[in-house]
Amino acid sequence: MAELELLRSLPFEAADPSEEARSRAKGRLLRHIRRAPGRRRRRLLLPAVGLATAGAIAALVGVGNHGGADAAAARVLRKVATVARTQPAEKPLERGHFRYTKSLVAYMSGGKGWNALSPGVREIWLGANGAGRLHERWGRPTFPSAADRAGWIAAGRPQVNPREDSGNLPPSPRVKLPTDPDALYAKLHDRAVGSGNGTGPEMFTLVGDALRESDASPALRASLYEVAARIPGVELVGPATDRVGRHGVAVAYVDGKIHERHELIFDPRTAALLGEEYVELEGNSYGYSPGTVTGYATYVVSAAVNRLGARP
């Protein structure tokens, strides 16, 4: 399996993480166990970016922008919202059909005195009622720091993840989200307040939740980008390349409390979410070097299939 060969090739890379950091990593892992209705690497060598994509990125980001980062991010996100609104709607799933999504992922897990970043290939099938199946294959874990690897060795080299894991998902009611940007902003804001994660970072995460592994309508996707454009603290990262070589544009929310950056990468031509990443900054609660990646997901395939377990 090409993906696992890629994951096995990832090289290994200081203080013990705080309880807050452990709690945050655990919450992020649980968020990704199934689609939340409301949570060094070797790149594949692919052809250079095409002229159409390059032109779309240049038009979206612009040249010589002298506005503030927040203003630049808002401008880009509103343009992406316009693109999203013009995309064709997904055909409603027929009875017995499922929405299939495949992604390359990495989540933090660990034990006392150590953490590991576990890379894997995730496949999920979701029916119209939320029922489906989740299948994950895990590659060799990597360690964010030498201290983590030493702690893992001292603990007896415990297994970090099963080699493969799968299970059926029970029906789960969909959370109805309004397509009016003002109403959607109010709803996500209400859900974010009191979450314990901070209103801004939680709203940004909720936007990502609604975009990933989703058959959201063009109107809803457009409104989600409009909401992101209004979240205080969202910044423009600029042109970005995801982990399978696709070119897009990234925006991010920098959480000043925990010193972590959450990035979303999207395709400027289709407004599709390509991937997301968590990057630690100076003073982070893990104690890691700035730039350390503690989680990512790259969405590589999304399609409707005619039976549970089928692949496009």
Coordinates of C-alpha atoms in Angstrom, one line a residue:
M1 CA 0.0 0.0 0.0
A2 CA 1.7 3.2 -1.2
E3 CA 0.3 5.3 1.6
L4 CA 1.7 3.1 4.3
E5 CA 5.1 2.9 2.6
L6 CA 5.1 6.7 2.6
L7 CA 4.2 6.8 6.3
R8 CA 6.8 4.2 7.3
S9 CA 9.5 6.4 5.6
L10 CA 8.9 9.3 8.0
P11 CA 12.0 9.9 10.1
F12 CA 12.2 10.4 13.8
E13 CA 12.9 13.7 15.1
A14 CA 11.6 18.8 25.7
A15 CA 9.8 18.9 28.5
D16 CA 6.8 16.8 29.5
P17 CA 3.6 18.2 28.1
S18 CA 1.3 20.0 30.4
E19 CA -2.1 18.6 31.4
E20 CA -3.7 21.2 29.3
A21 CA -1.7 20.1 26.3
R22 CA -2.5 16.4 26.9
S23 CA -6.2 17.3 27.2
R24 CA -6.2 19.3 24.0
A25 CA -4.5 16.5 22.1
K26 CA -6.9 13.9 23.4
G27 CA -9.8 16.1 22.5
R28 CA -8.4 16.6 19.0
L29 CA -8.1 12.8 18.6
L30 CA -11.6 12.2 19.8
R31 CA -12.9 14.9 17.4
H32 CA -11.5 13.0 14.5
I33 CA -12.6 9.5 15.5
R34 CA -15.7 10.1 13.4
R35 CA -16.9 13.2 11.6
A36 CA -17.8 15.7 14.3
P37 CA -21.1 17.3 13.4
G38 CA -20.4 19.9 15.5
R39 CA -12.7 18.1 15.4
R40 CA 10.6 14.6 9.0
R41 CA 7.7 14.1 6.6
R42 CA 8.7 13.3 3.0
R43 CA 6.4 14.9 0.5
L44 CA 5.3 13.0 -2.6
L45 CA 6.9 14.2 -5.7
L46 CA 4.2 15.5 -8.0
P47 CA 4.3 17.8 -11.1
A48 CA 4.7 21.5 -10.6
V49 CA 1.5 23.6 -10.1
G50 CA -0.5 24.1 -13.2
L51 CA -1.0 27.5 -14.7
A52 CA -4.7 27.5 -13.9
T53 CA -4.1 26.8 -10.2
A54 CA -1.2 29.3 -10.1
G55 CA -3.4 32.0 -11.6
A56 CA -6.2 31.3 -9.2
I57 CA -3.9 31.6 -6.2
A58 CA -2.3 34.8 -7.5
A59 CA -5.7 36.4 -8.1
L60 CA -6.9 35.3 -4.7
V61 CA -4.0 36.3 -2.6
G62 CA -3.0 39.3 -4.7
V63 CA 0.4 41.0 -5.1
G64 CA 1.7 43.8 -3.0
N65 CA -1.0 43.7 -0.4
H66 CA -0.2 46.2 2.3
G67 CA -3.3 45.6 4.5
G68 CA -3.2 44.0 7.9
A69 CA -3.1 40.2 8.1
D70 CA -6.7 40.1 9.3
A71 CA -7.9 42.3 6.4
A72 CA -6.0 40.2 3.9
A73 CA -7.5 37.0 5.3
A74 CA -11.0 38.4 5.2
R75 CA -10.6 39.5 1.6
V76 CA -9.4 36.0 0.5
L77 CA -12.1 34.2 2.4
R78 CA -14.8 36.3 0.9
K79 CA -13.5 35.6 -2.5
V80 CA -13.5 31.9 -1.7
A81 CA -17.0 32.2 -0.5
T82 CA -18.0 33.6 -3.9
V83 CA -16.3 30.6 -5.6
A84 CA -18.0 28.1 -3.2
R85 CA -21.4 29.6 -4.0
T86 CA -21.0 28.9 -7.8
Q87 CA -20.0 25.2 -7.4
P88 CA -22.5 22.4 -8.3
A89 CA -24.4 20.9 -5.5
E90 CA -23.7 17.3 -4.4
K91 CA -26.4 14.9 -5.5
P92 CA -28.4 13.7 -2.5
L93 CA -27.3 10.2 -1.4
E94 CA -29.6 7.4 -2.5
R95 CA -30.8 4.8 -0.1
G96 CA -27.9 2.4 0.6
H97 CA -25.3 4.8 -0.8
F98 CA -22.5 6.5 1.2
R99 CA -20.3 9.5 1.1
Y100 CA -16.7 8.2 1.1
T101 CA -13.7 10.3 2.3
K102 CA -10.1 9.2 2.4
S103 CA -7.5 11.3 4.2
L104 CA -3.9 11.1 5.3
V105 CA -3.8 12.0 9.0
A106 CA -1.6 12.2 12.0
Y107 CA -2.8 12.5 15.7
M108 CA -0.9 12.9 18.9
S109 CA -1.1 10.2 21.5
G110 CA 1.2 8.9 24.3
G111 CA 1.7 8.1 27.9
K112 CA 3.4 9.4 31.0
G113 CA 6.5 11.3 30.0
W114 CA 6.2 10.9 26.2
N115 CA 4.1 11.8 23.2
A116 CA 4.1 10.4 19.6
L117 CA 2.7 11.6 16.4
S118 CA 0.8 8.7 14.8
P119 CA 0.5 8.9 11.0
G120 CA -2.2 7.0 9.2
V121 CA -4.6 6.5 6.3
R122 CA -8.2 7.2 7.3
E123 CA -11.3 6.1 5.3
I124 CA -14.8 6.9 6.3
W125 CA -18.2 6.0 4.8
L126 CA -21.2 8.0 5.9
G127 CA -24.8 7.5 4.9
A128 CA -27.6 10.1 4.8
N129 CA -28.5 9.2 8.4
G130 CA -24.9 9.5 9.7
A131 CA -24.4 5.7 10.0
G132 CA -21.4 4.2 8.3
R133 CA -18.0 2.7 8.8
L134 CA -14.5 4.0 9.8
H135 CA -11.3 2.2 8.7
E136 CA -7.9 3.4 9.8
R137 CA -4.4 2.0 9.0
W138 CA -1.5 3.3 11.1
G139 CA 2.1 3.7 10.1
R140 CA 5.2 4.0 12.3
P141 CA 4.9 6.7 14.9
T142 CA 7.3 9.6 15.0
F143 CA 8.4 11.6 18.1
P144 CA 8.1 15.4 18.2
S145 CA 11.3 15.6 20.4
A146 CA 14.2 13.5 21.5
A147 CA 12.8 13.6 25.0
D148 CA 9.6 12.0 23.8
R149 CA 11.4 9.1 22.1
A150 CA 13.6 8.6 25.2
G151 CA 10.5 8.6 27.4
W152 CA 8.9 6.0 25.1
I153 CA 11.9 3.8 25.3
A154 CA 12.1 4.1 29.1
A155 CA 8.4 3.1 29.2
G156 CA 9.3 -0.2 27.5
R157 CA 8.5 0.8 23.9
P158 CA 4.7 0.3 24.3
Q159 CA 2.5 0.0 21.2
V160 CA 1.3 3.5 20.2
N161 CA -1.6 2.4 17.9
P162 CA -3.0 -0.8 16.5
R163 CA -1.7 -1.5 13.0
E164 CA -5.3 -1.4 11.7
D165 CA -8.6 -0.4 13.2
S166 CA -12.1 -0.4 11.9
G167 CA -15.7 -0.3 13.1
N168 CA -19.3 0.5 12.2
L169 CA -20.7 3.9 13.1
P170 CA -24.3 4.2 14.4
P171 CA -26.8 6.6 13.0
S172 CA -26.1 10.2 14.1
P173 CA -28.5 13.1 13.6
R174 CA -27.2 15.8 11.4
V175 CA -26.8 19.3 13.0
K176 CA -28.8 21.7 10.9
L177 CA -26.8 24.8 10.1
P178 CA -28.3 27.9 8.5
T179 CA -27.0 29.1 5.2
D180 CA -27.5 32.8 6.0
P181 CA -24.1 34.1 7.1
D182 CA -25.4 36.2 10.0
A183 CA -27.5 33.3 11.4
L184 CA -24.6 30.9 10.9
Y185 CA -22.2 33.2 12.7
A186 CA -24.6 33.5 15.6
K187 CA -25.1 29.8 15.8
L188 CA -21.4 28.9 15.7
H189 CA -20.6 31.7 18.2
D190 CA -23.2 30.4 20.6
R191 CA -21.7 26.9 20.4
A192 CA -18.2 28.2 20.8
V193 CA -18.9 30.4 23.9
G194 CA -18.1 28.4 27.1
S195 CA -16.4 25.6 25.2
G196 CA -13.2 26.1 27.3
N197 CA -11.1 26.5 24.2
G198 CA -11.7 30.2 23.6
T199 CA -14.5 31.6 21.4
G200 CA -12.2 32.5 18.4
P201 CA -10.3 29.2 18.1
E202 CA -13.4 27.1 18.7
M203 CA -15.3 29.0 16.0
F204 CA -12.5 28.4 13.6
T205 CA -12.5 24.7 14.4
L206 CA -16.2 24.5 14.0
V207 CA -15.9 26.0 10.5
G208 CA -13.4 23.2 9.7
D209 CA -15.7 20.6 11.2
A210 CA -18.5 21.6 8.9
L211 CA -16.2 21.6 5.8
R212 CA -14.4 18.3 6.3
E213 CA -15.9 14.9 5.4
S214 CA -19.1 16.7 4.4
D215 CA -21.6 17.0 1.7
A216 CA -22.5 20.6 2.7
S217 CA -24.4 22.6 0.1
P218 CA -22.6 25.3 -1.9
A219 CA -24.7 27.9 0.0
L220 CA -23.5 26.5 3.4
R221 CA -19.9 26.3 2.3
A222 CA -20.0 29.9 1.1
S223 CA -21.5 31.0 4.4
L224 CA -18.9 29.0 6.3
Y225 CA -16.1 31.0 4.5
E226 CA -18.0 34.2 5.2
V227 CA -18.1 33.3 8.9
A228 CA -14.4 32.6 8.9
A229 CA -13.8 36.0 7.3
R230 CA -15.5 37.6 10.4
I231 CA -13.7 35.7 13.2
P232 CA -11.3 38.1 14.9
G233 CA -7.8 36.7 14.8
V234 CA -7.9 34.8 11.6
E235 CA -4.8 35.4 9.5
L236 CA -3.7 34.9 5.9
V237 CA -0.8 32.4 5.6
G238 CA -0.8 32.7 1.8
P239 CA 0.0 30.2 -1.0
A240 CA 0.5 26.7 0.5
T241 CA 1.1 23.1 -0.6
D242 CA -0.6 20.2 1.1
R243 CA 1.0 16.9 1.9
V244 CA 0.3 15.3 -1.5
G245 CA 1.6 18.2 -3.5
R246 CA -1.6 20.1 -4.3
H247 CA -1.4 23.9 -4.3
G248 CA -3.8 26.1 -2.5
V249 CA -4.2 29.0 -0.1
A250 CA -4.0 28.8 3.7
V251 CA -5.5 30.8 6.5
A252 CA -4.9 30.2 10.1
Y253 CA -6.0 31.0 13.6
V254 CA -3.2 31.7 16.1
D255 CA -4.3 30.8 19.6
G256 CA -2.3 33.1 21.8
K257 CA -3.3 31.3 25.0
I258 CA -1.7 28.0 24.0
H259 CA 0.7 29.3 21.3
E260 CA -0.6 27.1 18.6
R261 CA -1.5 27.8 15.0
H262 CA -4.4 25.9 13.3
E263 CA -4.2 26.2 9.5
L264 CA -6.8 25.4 6.9
I265 CA -5.7 24.9 3.2
F266 CA -8.3 25.2 0.5
D267 CA -8.4 25.1 -3.3
P268 CA -9.0 28.6 -4.7
R269 CA -10.7 27.2 -7.8
T270 CA -13.3 25.0 -6.1
A271 CA -13.3 26.2 -2.5
A272 CA -12.7 22.6 -1.4
L273 CA -10.9 22.0 1.9
L274 CA -7.6 20.3 1.0
G275 CA -6.2 19.9 4.5
E276 CA -5.5 21.3 7.9
E277 CA -2.6 21.4 10.3
Y278 CA -1.7 22.2 13.9
V279 CA 1.7 23.9 14.4
E280 CA 3.2 24.8 17.7
L281 CA 4.7 28.3 18.3
E282 CA 7.2 29.8 20.7
G283 CA 6.1 29.2 24.3
N284 CA 3.7 26.4 23.5
S285 CA 2.4 24.3 26.3
Y286 CA 4.1 21.1 25.0
G287 CA 7.5 22.7 25.4
Y288 CA 8.3 21.8 21.7
S289 CA 10.5 23.8 19.3
P290 CA 8.5 26.4 17.3
G291 CA 7.2 24.9 14.0
T292 CA 6.6 21.4 15.4
V293 CA 3.6 19.8 13.8
T294 CA 1.3 18.1 16.3
G295 CA -1.5 17.1 14.0
Y296 CA -2.7 17.2 10.4
A297 CA -5.3 15.9 7.9
T298 CA -5.1 15.9 4.2
Y299 CA -8.3 15.1 2.3
V300 CA -7.4 13.2 -0.8
V301 CA -10.6 11.5 -2.1
S302 CA -14.3 12.4 -1.6
A303 CA -17.0 10.6 -3.6
A304 CA -20.4 8.9 -3.4
V305 CA -20.3 5.1 -3.5
N306 CA -23.1 2.6 -3.9
R307 CA -22.4 0.3 -0.9
L308 CA -20.7 0.3 2.5
G309 CA -17.0 -0.4 2.1
A310 CA -16.9 0.4 -1.6
R311 CA -14.2 2.7 -2.9
P312 CA -14.4 5.0 -6.0

